[in-house]
């Protein structure tokens, strides 16, 4: 693996990315630009990677490093990627070792941009990003937050842990032949569980952690998609390059999903919205009664978000995916109940989880059955939620092809 580092203040974050890559067993060659060494010195990169570091094509010329490094790489990730570096890569310039490496690499290439908001939004930078994406490179959307000095806005380097996850997913996708099969697609994913407030401190909720929805967002980004993630009460770091919209209640989730789904290629409802909400919310905390009696709470049914997304699509060719957390009962087995739900909701795919005994919620692993509207079923064996997410996107991509 090659870690390219260009000259931005966020270069210090690449040290953490390098540590994660090497500790997970990857053989990493760091190729900084001369400007990057103004922020983090060569001894740091050499010490963390265990390899000598150079910026020049004139070092070790007999080994032809300007060609060999790119040719031998399984993945090249540039973090941070400055506006200058993106411009050089888009126009095929090769004035140092990193830009030469980018020209000779025939493996997946990931750019993690970091710059001020005005630089990122400039038409020249956006044109360069479009060019790189059109050639098959994965350019992660920068995060929003604190920039250099007192500035805040879009342009912040995503957290190293999130960039690492993207790199791992890109390698996995390349190994399976998926590549960037979602490039040019806009997908919308929901995650987490909604809350319906009884009073200022109490709410009705559920145990959804959002882990599966976040895995779906992250893997879609790694496969090249533009991703919008609508997160309901999730305490997880934002996936790199993903637009995150935060909500609390089912009404908020409904509003944001309908808005985000307009024009989307695929919509995945992985969130667990509350089926009911109180008819009224107490303005003050509900107190215990001295006589030991309990308050009476009247509930009303919430809107069926998945049913609406499936039956009122702004694009008839979009793919809608739902989730069903089932336990089975006297009326039928988990799969029987899920099949009836698939028909009732009208979605194209339904991911069925058996949650008997509280399984799935909060666990890093999952197993599922993906039921399709054409009557087929795909069993997904127990594995990481990332693996399950890829299996779901595989089914979505097949429907795009159809």
mmCIF file of C-alpha atoms in Angstrom:
data_model
loop_
_atom_site.group_PDB
_atom_site.id
_atom_site.type_symbol
_atom_site.label_atom_id
_atom_site.label_comp_id
_atom_site.label_asym_id
_atom_site.label_seq_id
_atom_site.Cartn_x
_atom_site.Cartn_y
_atom_site.Cartn_z
ATOM 1 C CA UNK A 1 0.000 0.000 0.000
ATOM 2 C CA UNK A 2 1.156 3.551 -0.719
ATOM 3 C CA UNK A 3 0.247 6.417 1.591
ATOM 4 C CA UNK A 4 0.676 9.723 -0.202
ATOM 5 C CA UNK A 5 0.806 12.829 1.970
ATOM 6 C CA UNK A 6 0.512 16.316 0.495
ATOM 7 C CA UNK A 7 1.300 19.647 2.115
ATOM 8 C CA UNK A 8 -1.576 20.570 4.395
ATOM 9 C CA UNK A 9 -1.852 21.066 8.146
ATOM 10 C CA UNK A 10 -3.912 17.866 8.311
ATOM 11 C CA UNK A 11 -0.742 15.894 7.466
ATOM 12 C CA UNK A 12 -0.359 15.168 11.174
ATOM 13 C CA UNK A 13 -3.574 13.101 11.060
ATOM 14 C CA UNK A 14 -1.998 10.837 8.445
ATOM 15 C CA UNK A 15 0.353 9.564 11.166
ATOM 16 C CA UNK A 16 -2.637 7.934 12.875
ATOM 17 C CA UNK A 17 -3.822 6.508 9.550
ATOM 18 C CA UNK A 18 -0.350 5.060 8.930
ATOM 19 C CA UNK A 19 -0.311 3.496 12.387
ATOM 20 C CA UNK A 20 -3.663 1.805 11.769
ATOM 21 C CA UNK A 21 -2.553 0.494 8.387
ATOM 22 C CA UNK A 22 0.736 -0.952 9.617
ATOM 23 C CA UNK A 23 -0.703 -2.428 12.817
ATOM 24 C CA UNK A 24 -3.349 -4.261 10.787
ATOM 25 C CA UNK A 25 -0.586 -5.949 8.776
ATOM 26 C CA UNK A 26 -0.318 -3.814 5.645
ATOM 27 C CA UNK A 27 3.055 -3.095 4.057
ATOM 28 C CA UNK A 28 2.983 0.694 3.672
ATOM 29 C CA UNK A 29 5.315 2.948 1.726
ATOM 30 C CA UNK A 30 4.892 6.621 2.604
ATOM 31 C CA UNK A 31 5.416 9.077 -0.253
ATOM 32 C CA UNK A 32 5.132 12.668 0.989
ATOM 33 C CA UNK A 33 5.494 15.822 -1.046
ATOM 34 C CA UNK A 34 8.215 18.309 -0.170
ATOM 35 C CA UNK A 35 5.529 20.582 1.287
ATOM 36 C CA UNK A 36 4.224 17.764 3.494
ATOM 37 C CA UNK A 37 7.655 17.485 5.129
ATOM 38 C CA UNK A 38 7.242 21.078 6.311
ATOM 39 C CA UNK A 39 4.441 19.797 8.555
ATOM 40 C CA UNK A 40 5.659 16.278 9.492
ATOM 41 C CA UNK A 41 9.320 15.327 9.058
ATOM 42 C CA UNK A 42 10.723 12.313 7.213
ATOM 43 C CA UNK A 43 11.965 10.606 10.439
ATOM 44 C CA UNK A 44 8.368 10.353 11.659
ATOM 45 C CA UNK A 45 7.191 8.660 8.471
ATOM 46 C CA UNK A 46 10.219 6.365 8.398
ATOM 47 C CA UNK A 47 9.807 5.421 12.047
ATOM 48 C CA UNK A 48 6.112 4.606 11.718
ATOM 49 C CA UNK A 49 6.378 2.747 8.395
ATOM 50 C CA UNK A 50 9.736 1.045 8.949
ATOM 51 C CA UNK A 51 10.848 2.201 5.504
ATOM 52 C CA UNK A 52 12.996 5.015 4.140
ATOM 53 C CA UNK A 53 11.096 8.058 2.928
ATOM 54 C CA UNK A 54 11.758 10.158 -0.152
ATOM 55 C CA UNK A 55 10.016 12.890 -2.104
ATOM 56 C CA UNK A 56 12.352 12.956 -5.103
ATOM 57 C CA UNK A 57 12.589 10.831 -8.230
ATOM 58 C CA UNK A 58 16.395 11.239 -8.009
ATOM 59 C CA UNK A 59 16.856 9.066 -4.912
ATOM 60 C CA UNK A 60 17.787 5.398 -5.535
ATOM 61 C CA UNK A 61 17.487 5.951 -9.270
ATOM 62 C CA UNK A 62 18.755 2.437 -10.019
ATOM 63 C CA UNK A 63 15.541 1.061 -8.507
ATOM 64 C CA UNK A 64 13.382 3.307 -10.712
ATOM 65 C CA UNK A 65 11.143 4.360 -7.787
ATOM 66 C CA UNK A 66 8.984 6.730 -9.848
ATOM 67 C CA UNK A 67 7.646 3.678 -11.709
ATOM 68 C CA UNK A 68 8.189 0.776 -9.334
ATOM 69 C CA UNK A 69 6.253 2.133 -6.340
ATOM 70 C CA UNK A 70 3.037 2.664 -8.270
ATOM 71 C CA UNK A 71 3.353 -0.565 -10.247
ATOM 72 C CA UNK A 72 3.654 -2.716 -7.112
ATOM 73 C CA UNK A 73 0.866 -1.110 -5.095
ATOM 74 C CA UNK A 74 -2.463 -2.770 -4.260
ATOM 75 C CA UNK A 75 -3.893 0.553 -3.122
ATOM 76 C CA UNK A 76 -2.804 4.190 -3.152
ATOM 77 C CA UNK A 77 -4.406 6.546 -0.634
ATOM 78 C CA UNK A 78 -3.561 10.252 -0.516
ATOM 79 C CA UNK A 79 -4.424 11.834 2.839
ATOM 80 C CA UNK A 80 -4.530 14.739 3.005
ATOM 81 C CA UNK A 81 -5.022 15.585 -0.665
ATOM 82 C CA UNK A 82 -4.667 19.343 -1.127
ATOM 83 C CA UNK A 83 -6.223 21.387 -3.914
ATOM 84 C CA UNK A 84 -2.790 21.560 -5.541
ATOM 85 C CA UNK A 85 -2.336 17.789 -5.440
ATOM 86 C CA UNK A 86 -5.826 17.161 -6.873
ATOM 87 C CA UNK A 87 -5.084 19.597 -9.711
ATOM 88 C CA UNK A 88 -1.797 17.895 -10.541
ATOM 89 C CA UNK A 89 -3.383 14.435 -10.448
ATOM 90 C CA UNK A 90 -6.286 15.515 -12.660
ATOM 91 C CA UNK A 91 -3.968 17.040 -15.265
ATOM 92 C CA UNK A 92 -1.368 14.284 -15.226
ATOM 93 C CA UNK A 93 1.502 16.421 -13.931
ATOM 94 C CA UNK A 94 4.496 14.520 -12.573
ATOM 95 C CA UNK A 95 7.008 16.810 -10.867
ATOM 96 C CA UNK A 96 7.766 14.689 -7.771
ATOM 97 C CA UNK A 97 7.676 11.098 -6.564
ATOM 98 C CA UNK A 98 4.017 11.153 -5.451
ATOM 99 C CA UNK A 99 2.596 12.495 -8.707
ATOM 100 C CA UNK A 100 4.747 10.011 -10.663
ATOM 101 C CA UNK A 101 3.409 7.224 -8.463
ATOM 102 C CA UNK A 102 -0.182 8.285 -9.188
ATOM 103 C CA UNK A 103 0.480 8.091 -12.932
ATOM 104 C CA UNK A 104 1.977 4.595 -12.782
ATOM 105 C CA UNK A 105 -0.496 3.036 -10.330
ATOM 106 C CA UNK A 106 -2.974 0.595 -11.858
ATOM 107 C CA UNK A 107 -4.630 -0.219 -8.548
ATOM 108 C CA UNK A 108 -7.509 1.556 -6.774
ATOM 109 C CA UNK A 109 -6.671 5.144 -5.786
ATOM 110 C CA UNK A 110 -8.360 6.974 -2.900
ATOM 111 C CA UNK A 111 -8.084 10.719 -2.337
ATOM 112 C CA UNK A 112 -9.048 12.211 1.032
ATOM 113 C CA UNK A 113 -9.200 15.977 0.386
ATOM 114 C CA UNK A 114 -8.472 18.585 3.055
ATOM 115 C CA UNK A 115 -8.526 22.338 2.442
ATOM 116 C CA UNK A 116 -10.471 25.472 3.269
ATOM 117 C CA UNK A 117 -14.118 25.573 2.235
ATOM 118 C CA UNK A 118 -13.579 28.225 -0.443
ATOM 119 C CA UNK A 119 -10.850 26.137 -2.059
ATOM 120 C CA UNK A 120 -12.973 22.980 -2.031
ATOM 121 C CA UNK A 121 -15.997 24.770 -3.501
ATOM 122 C CA UNK A 122 -14.012 26.578 -6.220
ATOM 123 C CA UNK A 123 -15.124 25.486 -9.721
ATOM 124 C CA UNK A 124 -11.555 24.523 -10.617
ATOM 125 C CA UNK A 125 -11.303 22.107 -7.691
ATOM 126 C CA UNK A 126 -14.749 20.648 -8.379
ATOM 127 C CA UNK A 127 -13.831 20.142 -12.039
ATOM 128 C CA UNK A 128 -10.641 18.348 -11.002
ATOM 129 C CA UNK A 129 -12.588 16.126 -8.611
ATOM 130 C CA UNK A 130 -15.091 15.270 -11.359
ATOM 131 C CA UNK A 131 -12.216 14.399 -13.688
ATOM 132 C CA UNK A 132 -10.580 12.089 -11.156
ATOM 133 C CA UNK A 133 -13.872 10.369 -10.393
ATOM 134 C CA UNK A 134 -14.592 9.895 -14.088
ATOM 135 C CA UNK A 135 -11.282 8.021 -14.344
ATOM 136 C CA UNK A 136 -12.235 5.625 -11.549
ATOM 137 C CA UNK A 137 -10.584 7.265 -8.548
ATOM 138 C CA UNK A 138 -12.482 7.436 -5.273
ATOM 139 C CA UNK A 139 -12.483 11.023 -4.011
ATOM 140 C CA UNK A 140 -13.957 11.109 -0.510
ATOM 141 C CA UNK A 141 -16.089 14.108 0.352
ATOM 142 C CA UNK A 142 -14.335 16.148 3.055
ATOM 143 C CA UNK A 143 -15.881 16.467 6.499
ATOM 144 C CA UNK A 144 -17.387 19.587 8.024
ATOM 145 C CA UNK A 145 -15.899 21.164 11.134
ATOM 146 C CA UNK A 146 -13.004 23.179 12.471
ATOM 147 C CA UNK A 147 -10.408 24.139 9.866
ATOM 148 C CA UNK A 148 -7.106 25.987 10.236
ATOM 149 C CA UNK A 149 -7.322 28.984 12.548
ATOM 150 C CA UNK A 150 -10.808 30.044 13.567
ATOM 151 C CA UNK A 151 -12.516 28.930 10.346
ATOM 152 C CA UNK A 152 -15.130 26.186 10.221
ATOM 153 C CA UNK A 153 -16.875 24.597 7.267
ATOM 154 C CA UNK A 154 -16.571 21.813 4.730
ATOM 155 C CA UNK A 155 -12.992 20.856 3.957
ATOM 156 C CA UNK A 156 -11.831 19.080 7.084
ATOM 157 C CA UNK A 157 -9.952 15.785 6.654
ATOM 158 C CA UNK A 158 -12.181 12.888 7.756
ATOM 159 C CA UNK A 159 -11.023 11.095 10.880
ATOM 160 C CA UNK A 160 -8.175 8.586 10.295
ATOM 161 C CA UNK A 161 -10.277 5.676 11.581
ATOM 162 C CA UNK A 162 -12.931 6.418 8.955
ATOM 163 C CA UNK A 163 -10.364 6.760 6.149
ATOM 164 C CA UNK A 164 -8.878 3.452 7.268
ATOM 165 C CA UNK A 165 -12.305 1.782 7.032
ATOM 166 C CA UNK A 166 -12.730 3.154 3.499
ATOM 167 C CA UNK A 167 -9.327 1.762 2.499
ATOM 168 C CA UNK A 168 -10.193 -1.671 3.877
ATOM 169 C CA UNK A 169 -13.545 -1.657 2.074
ATOM 170 C CA UNK A 170 -11.953 -0.545 -1.219
ATOM 171 C CA UNK A 171 -9.409 -3.371 -0.974
ATOM 172 C CA UNK A 172 -12.197 -5.854 -0.220
ATOM 173 C CA UNK A 173 -14.309 -4.584 -3.123
ATOM 174 C CA UNK A 174 -11.356 -4.815 -5.485
ATOM 175 C CA UNK A 175 -10.598 -8.373 -4.365
ATOM 176 C CA UNK A 176 -14.184 -9.441 -5.135
ATOM 177 C CA UNK A 177 -14.274 -7.624 -8.458
ATOM 178 C CA UNK A 178 -16.890 -5.120 -7.289
ATOM 179 C CA UNK A 179 -14.687 -2.072 -7.679
ATOM 180 C CA UNK A 180 -16.596 1.212 -7.856
ATOM 181 C CA UNK A 181 -19.826 -0.369 -9.063
ATOM 182 C CA UNK A 182 -21.902 2.346 -7.358
ATOM 183 C CA UNK A 183 -20.021 5.225 -8.986
ATOM 184 C CA UNK A 184 -22.385 7.889 -10.269
ATOM 185 C CA UNK A 185 -25.206 6.644 -8.036
ATOM 186 C CA UNK A 186 -26.854 8.591 -5.212
ATOM 187 C CA UNK A 187 -28.019 6.393 -2.357
ATOM 188 C CA UNK A 188 -29.888 7.289 0.820
ATOM 189 C CA UNK A 189 -29.539 5.221 3.995
ATOM 190 C CA UNK A 190 -31.294 5.599 7.343
ATOM 191 C CA UNK A 191 -29.851 4.319 10.612
ATOM 192 C CA UNK A 192 -30.594 4.152 14.313
ATOM 193 C CA UNK A 193 -33.831 4.281 16.276
ATOM 194 C CA UNK A 194 -36.274 7.131 16.705
ATOM 195 C CA UNK A 195 -37.498 8.558 19.982
ATOM 196 C CA UNK A 196 -41.035 9.645 20.802
ATOM 197 C CA UNK A 197 -41.028 11.966 23.806
ATOM 198 C CA UNK A 198 -43.466 11.611 26.687
ATOM 199 C CA UNK A 199 -42.109 14.636 28.549
ATOM 200 C CA UNK A 200 -38.827 16.632 28.534
ATOM 201 C CA UNK A 201 -36.803 13.678 29.891
ATOM 202 C CA UNK A 202 -38.636 10.468 28.937
ATOM 203 C CA UNK A 203 -39.234 8.873 25.571
ATOM 204 C CA UNK A 204 -40.397 5.696 23.855
ATOM 205 C CA UNK A 205 -37.545 4.159 21.869
ATOM 206 C CA UNK A 206 -35.890 0.950 20.755
ATOM 207 C CA UNK A 207 -32.515 -0.782 20.874
ATOM 208 C CA UNK A 208 -31.259 -0.006 17.375
ATOM 209 C CA UNK A 209 -27.577 1.045 17.529
ATOM 210 C CA UNK A 210 -27.238 2.243 13.941
ATOM 211 C CA UNK A 211 -24.218 -0.016 13.293
ATOM 212 C CA UNK A 212 -25.760 -1.739 10.267
ATOM 213 C CA UNK A 213 -26.953 1.515 8.713
ATOM 214 C CA UNK A 214 -23.524 3.087 9.172
ATOM 215 C CA UNK A 215 -21.888 0.015 7.619
ATOM 216 C CA UNK A 216 -24.228 0.400 4.638
ATOM 217 C CA UNK A 217 -23.282 4.067 4.261
ATOM 218 C CA UNK A 218 -19.555 3.392 4.571
ATOM 219 C CA UNK A 219 -19.515 0.508 2.083
ATOM 220 C CA UNK A 220 -21.605 2.451 -0.440
ATOM 221 C CA UNK A 221 -19.090 5.304 -0.236
ATOM 222 C CA UNK A 222 -16.219 2.832 -0.736
ATOM 223 C CA UNK A 223 -17.999 1.502 -3.840
ATOM 224 C CA UNK A 224 -18.172 5.005 -5.312
ATOM 225 C CA UNK A 225 -21.660 6.223 -4.409
ATOM 226 C CA UNK A 226 -22.723 9.656 -3.257
ATOM 227 C CA UNK A 227 -24.254 8.839 0.127
ATOM 228 C CA UNK A 228 -26.758 10.626 2.331
ATOM 229 C CA UNK A 229 -27.150 9.086 5.797
ATOM 230 C CA UNK A 230 -30.165 10.037 7.901
ATOM 231 C CA UNK A 231 -29.178 9.104 11.459
ATOM 232 C CA UNK A 232 -31.657 8.817 14.308
ATOM 233 C CA UNK A 233 -30.025 9.117 17.741
ATOM 234 C CA UNK A 234 -26.779 7.371 16.807
ATOM 235 C CA UNK A 235 -23.591 7.866 18.836
ATOM 236 C CA UNK A 236 -21.115 6.831 16.135
ATOM 237 C CA UNK A 237 -18.488 8.862 14.228
ATOM 238 C CA UNK A 238 -19.585 10.118 10.816
ATOM 239 C CA UNK A 239 -18.479 7.788 8.002
ATOM 240 C CA UNK A 240 -15.839 9.428 5.817
ATOM 241 C CA UNK A 241 -17.249 11.284 2.835
ATOM 242 C CA UNK A 242 -20.894 10.757 3.788
ATOM 243 C CA UNK A 243 -23.455 13.534 4.228
ATOM 244 C CA UNK A 244 -25.053 12.958 7.626
ATOM 245 C CA UNK A 245 -28.469 14.368 8.569
ATOM 246 C CA UNK A 246 -29.388 13.937 12.241
ATOM 247 C CA UNK A 247 -32.962 13.417 13.460
ATOM 248 C CA UNK A 248 -34.693 12.356 16.674
ATOM 249 C CA UNK A 249 -38.364 11.579 16.108
ATOM 250 C CA UNK A 250 -40.178 9.471 13.545
ATOM 251 C CA UNK A 251 -41.782 12.599 12.078
ATOM 252 C CA UNK A 252 -38.328 14.116 11.539
ATOM 253 C CA UNK A 253 -37.055 10.862 10.013
ATOM 254 C CA UNK A 254 -40.072 10.767 7.698
ATOM 255 C CA UNK A 255 -39.536 14.334 6.522
ATOM 256 C CA UNK A 256 -35.800 13.973 5.906
ATOM 257 C CA UNK A 257 -36.089 10.587 4.168
ATOM 258 C CA UNK A 258 -38.785 11.788 1.778
ATOM 259 C CA UNK A 259 -36.699 14.861 0.934
ATOM 260 C CA UNK A 260 -33.431 12.944 0.520
ATOM 261 C CA UNK A 261 -35.023 10.115 -1.487
ATOM 262 C CA UNK A 262 -36.222 12.459 -4.231
ATOM 263 C CA UNK A 263 -34.081 11.581 -7.226
ATOM 264 C CA UNK A 264 -32.048 8.920 -5.394
ATOM 265 C CA UNK A 265 -31.044 5.721 -7.180
ATOM 266 C CA UNK A 266 -31.513 3.598 -4.062
ATOM 267 C CA UNK A 267 -33.068 4.074 -0.638
ATOM 268 C CA UNK A 268 -32.280 1.745 2.269
ATOM 269 C CA UNK A 269 -34.472 2.030 5.377
ATOM 270 C CA UNK A 270 -32.174 0.457 7.961
ATOM 271 C CA UNK A 271 -33.456 2.674 10.780
ATOM 272 C CA UNK A 272 -35.984 1.438 13.300
ATOM 273 C CA UNK A 273 -38.748 4.066 13.498
ATOM 274 C CA UNK A 274 -41.176 3.915 16.396
ATOM 275 C CA UNK A 275 -44.534 2.557 15.319
ATOM 276 C CA UNK A 276 -46.435 4.729 17.807
ATOM 277 C CA UNK A 277 -46.138 8.137 19.464
ATOM 278 C CA UNK A 278 -48.022 9.766 22.339
ATOM 279 C CA UNK A 279 -50.979 11.897 21.329
ATOM 280 C CA UNK A 280 -49.500 14.687 23.436
ATOM 281 C CA UNK A 281 -46.173 15.546 25.076
ATOM 282 C CA UNK A 282 -46.200 16.865 28.623
ATOM 283 C CA UNK A 283 -44.459 20.227 28.924
ATOM 284 C CA UNK A 284 -43.257 19.271 32.417
ATOM 285 C CA UNK A 285 -41.791 16.049 33.749
ATOM 286 C CA UNK A 286 -44.544 13.581 34.591
ATOM 287 C CA UNK A 287 -44.527 13.117 38.374
ATOM 288 C CA UNK A 288 -45.235 9.985 40.362
ATOM 289 C CA UNK A 289 -48.654 9.991 42.000
ATOM 290 C CA UNK A 290 -48.758 9.833 45.824
ATOM 291 C CA UNK A 291 -51.407 7.116 45.665
ATOM 292 C CA UNK A 292 -49.177 4.867 43.549
ATOM 293 C CA UNK A 293 -51.356 5.072 40.442
ATOM 294 C CA UNK A 294 -49.782 5.105 36.982
ATOM 295 C CA UNK A 295 -50.425 7.709 34.302
ATOM 296 C CA UNK A 296 -52.440 6.772 31.256
ATOM 297 C CA UNK A 297 -50.646 7.371 27.956
ATOM 298 C CA UNK A 298 -52.655 7.381 24.742
ATOM 299 C CA UNK A 299 -50.753 6.432 21.597
ATOM 300 C CA UNK A 300 -51.344 7.108 17.915
ATOM 301 C CA UNK A 301 -49.751 5.283 14.988
ATOM 302 C CA UNK A 302 -46.870 6.938 13.116
ATOM 303 C CA UNK A 303 -46.639 7.191 9.345
ATOM 304 C CA UNK A 304 -45.284 4.093 7.585
ATOM 305 C CA UNK A 305 -42.113 5.567 6.051
ATOM 306 C CA UNK A 306 -41.015 2.462 4.116
ATOM 307 C CA UNK A 307 -44.491 1.988 2.608
ATOM 308 C CA UNK A 308 -44.534 5.620 1.452
ATOM 309 C CA UNK A 309 -41.017 5.486 -0.020
ATOM 310 C CA UNK A 310 -41.868 2.315 -1.933
ATOM 311 C CA UNK A 311 -45.293 3.392 -3.229
ATOM 312 C CA UNK A 312 -44.546 7.043 -4.010
ATOM 313 C CA UNK A 313 -41.179 6.959 -5.769
ATOM 314 C CA UNK A 314 -39.994 10.057 -7.575
ATOM 315 C CA UNK A 315 -38.058 7.698 -9.861
ATOM 316 C CA UNK A 316 -39.826 4.502 -10.935
ATOM 317 C CA UNK A 317 -36.485 2.775 -11.576
ATOM 318 C CA UNK A 318 -35.114 3.405 -8.069
ATOM 319 C CA UNK A 319 -34.481 0.494 -5.711
ATOM 320 C CA UNK A 320 -36.084 0.563 -2.259
ATOM 321 C CA UNK A 321 -34.756 -1.692 0.499
ATOM 322 C CA UNK A 322 -36.440 -2.301 3.838
ATOM 323 C CA UNK A 323 -35.465 -4.089 7.040
ATOM 324 C CA UNK A 324 -37.564 -6.432 9.139
ATOM 325 C CA UNK A 325 -36.611 -7.294 12.712
ATOM 326 C CA UNK A 326 -38.770 -10.341 13.472
ATOM 327 C CA UNK A 327 -39.098 -12.880 16.270
ATOM 328 C CA UNK A 328 -41.835 -15.140 14.977
ATOM 329 C CA UNK A 329 -45.042 -15.942 16.867
ATOM 330 C CA UNK A 330 -48.169 -18.080 16.708
ATOM 331 C CA UNK A 331 -49.162 -16.435 13.434
ATOM 332 C CA UNK A 332 -46.053 -17.528 11.561
ATOM 333 C CA UNK A 333 -42.299 -18.056 11.397
ATOM 334 C CA UNK A 334 -39.786 -15.238 10.990
ATOM 335 C CA UNK A 335 -39.561 -15.791 7.233
ATOM 336 C CA UNK A 336 -43.331 -16.100 6.783
ATOM 337 C CA UNK A 337 -43.968 -12.868 8.637
ATOM 338 C CA UNK A 338 -41.211 -11.144 6.669
ATOM 339 C CA UNK A 339 -42.602 -12.323 3.321
ATOM 340 C CA UNK A 340 -45.982 -10.864 4.230
ATOM 341 C CA UNK A 341 -44.290 -7.607 5.231
ATOM 342 C CA UNK A 342 -42.427 -7.446 1.915
ATOM 343 C CA UNK A 343 -45.695 -7.715 0.001
ATOM 344 C CA UNK A 344 -47.401 -5.191 2.257
ATOM 345 C CA UNK A 345 -44.628 -2.581 2.129
ATOM 346 C CA UNK A 346 -44.050 -2.810 -1.628
ATOM 347 C CA UNK A 347 -40.246 -2.544 -1.495
ATOM 348 C CA UNK A 348 -37.887 -4.369 -3.853
ATOM 349 C CA UNK A 349 -35.749 -6.028 -1.177
ATOM 350 C CA UNK A 350 -36.366 -6.805 2.478
ATOM 351 C CA UNK A 351 -33.454 -7.631 4.790
ATOM 352 C CA UNK A 352 -34.757 -9.980 7.474
ATOM 353 C CA UNK A 353 -33.115 -10.247 10.889
ATOM 354 C CA UNK A 354 -34.166 -12.781 13.502
ATOM 355 C CA UNK A 355 -33.926 -10.721 16.701
ATOM 356 C CA UNK A 356 -35.114 -13.405 19.094
ATOM 357 C CA UNK A 357 -33.461 -12.892 22.472
ATOM 358 C CA UNK A 358 -32.208 -9.443 21.501
ATOM 359 C CA UNK A 359 -29.813 -10.701 18.843
ATOM 360 C CA UNK A 360 -28.340 -8.239 16.321
ATOM 361 C CA UNK A 361 -28.860 -5.025 18.324
ATOM 362 C CA UNK A 362 -25.500 -3.474 19.186
ATOM 363 C CA UNK A 363 -23.554 -6.501 17.935
ATOM 364 C CA UNK A 364 -20.698 -6.056 15.430
ATOM 365 C CA UNK A 365 -21.893 -9.190 13.623
ATOM 366 C CA UNK A 366 -25.094 -10.035 11.835
ATOM 367 C CA UNK A 367 -26.750 -12.624 9.645
ATOM 368 C CA UNK A 368 -29.759 -12.105 7.468
ATOM 369 C CA UNK A 369 -31.998 -13.297 4.676
ATOM 370 C CA UNK A 370 -32.598 -10.900 1.789
ATOM 371 C CA UNK A 371 -36.051 -11.441 0.334
ATOM 372 C CA UNK A 372 -36.762 -9.995 -3.119
ATOM 373 C CA UNK A 373 -40.055 -8.952 -4.663
ATOM 374 C CA UNK A 374 -39.507 -11.512 -7.442
ATOM 375 C CA UNK A 375 -39.735 -14.322 -4.869
ATOM 376 C CA UNK A 376 -36.018 -15.108 -4.560
ATOM 377 C CA UNK A 377 -34.198 -15.279 -1.236
ATOM 378 C CA UNK A 378 -30.511 -14.829 -0.470
ATOM 379 C CA UNK A 379 -29.076 -16.172 2.779
ATOM 380 C CA UNK A 380 -26.268 -14.039 4.205
ATOM 381 C CA UNK A 381 -24.200 -16.093 6.686
ATOM 382 C CA UNK A 382 -23.069 -14.659 10.001
ATOM 383 C CA UNK A 383 -20.280 -12.184 9.563
ATOM 384 C CA UNK A 384 -19.418 -8.561 10.145
ATOM 385 C CA UNK A 385 -22.074 -5.961 9.494
ATOM 386 C CA UNK A 386 -19.748 -4.635 6.789
ATOM 387 C CA UNK A 387 -19.947 -8.005 5.013
ATOM 388 C CA UNK A 388 -23.738 -7.967 5.325
ATOM 389 C CA UNK A 389 -23.792 -4.428 3.928
ATOM 390 C CA UNK A 390 -21.801 -5.503 0.883
ATOM 391 C CA UNK A 391 -24.207 -8.405 0.326
ATOM 392 C CA UNK A 392 -27.127 -5.958 0.366
ATOM 393 C CA UNK A 393 -25.430 -3.612 -2.122
ATOM 394 C CA UNK A 394 -24.648 -6.612 -4.343
ATOM 395 C CA UNK A 395 -28.384 -7.259 -4.612
ATOM 396 C CA UNK A 396 -29.085 -3.573 -5.279
ATOM 397 C CA UNK A 397 -26.462 -3.437 -8.046
ATOM 398 C CA UNK A 398 -28.010 -6.494 -9.716
ATOM 399 C CA UNK A 399 -31.311 -4.640 -9.873
ATOM 400 C CA UNK A 400 -29.612 -1.610 -11.410
ATOM 401 C CA UNK A 401 -28.290 -3.900 -14.112
ATOM 402 C CA UNK A 402 -31.731 -5.359 -14.698
#
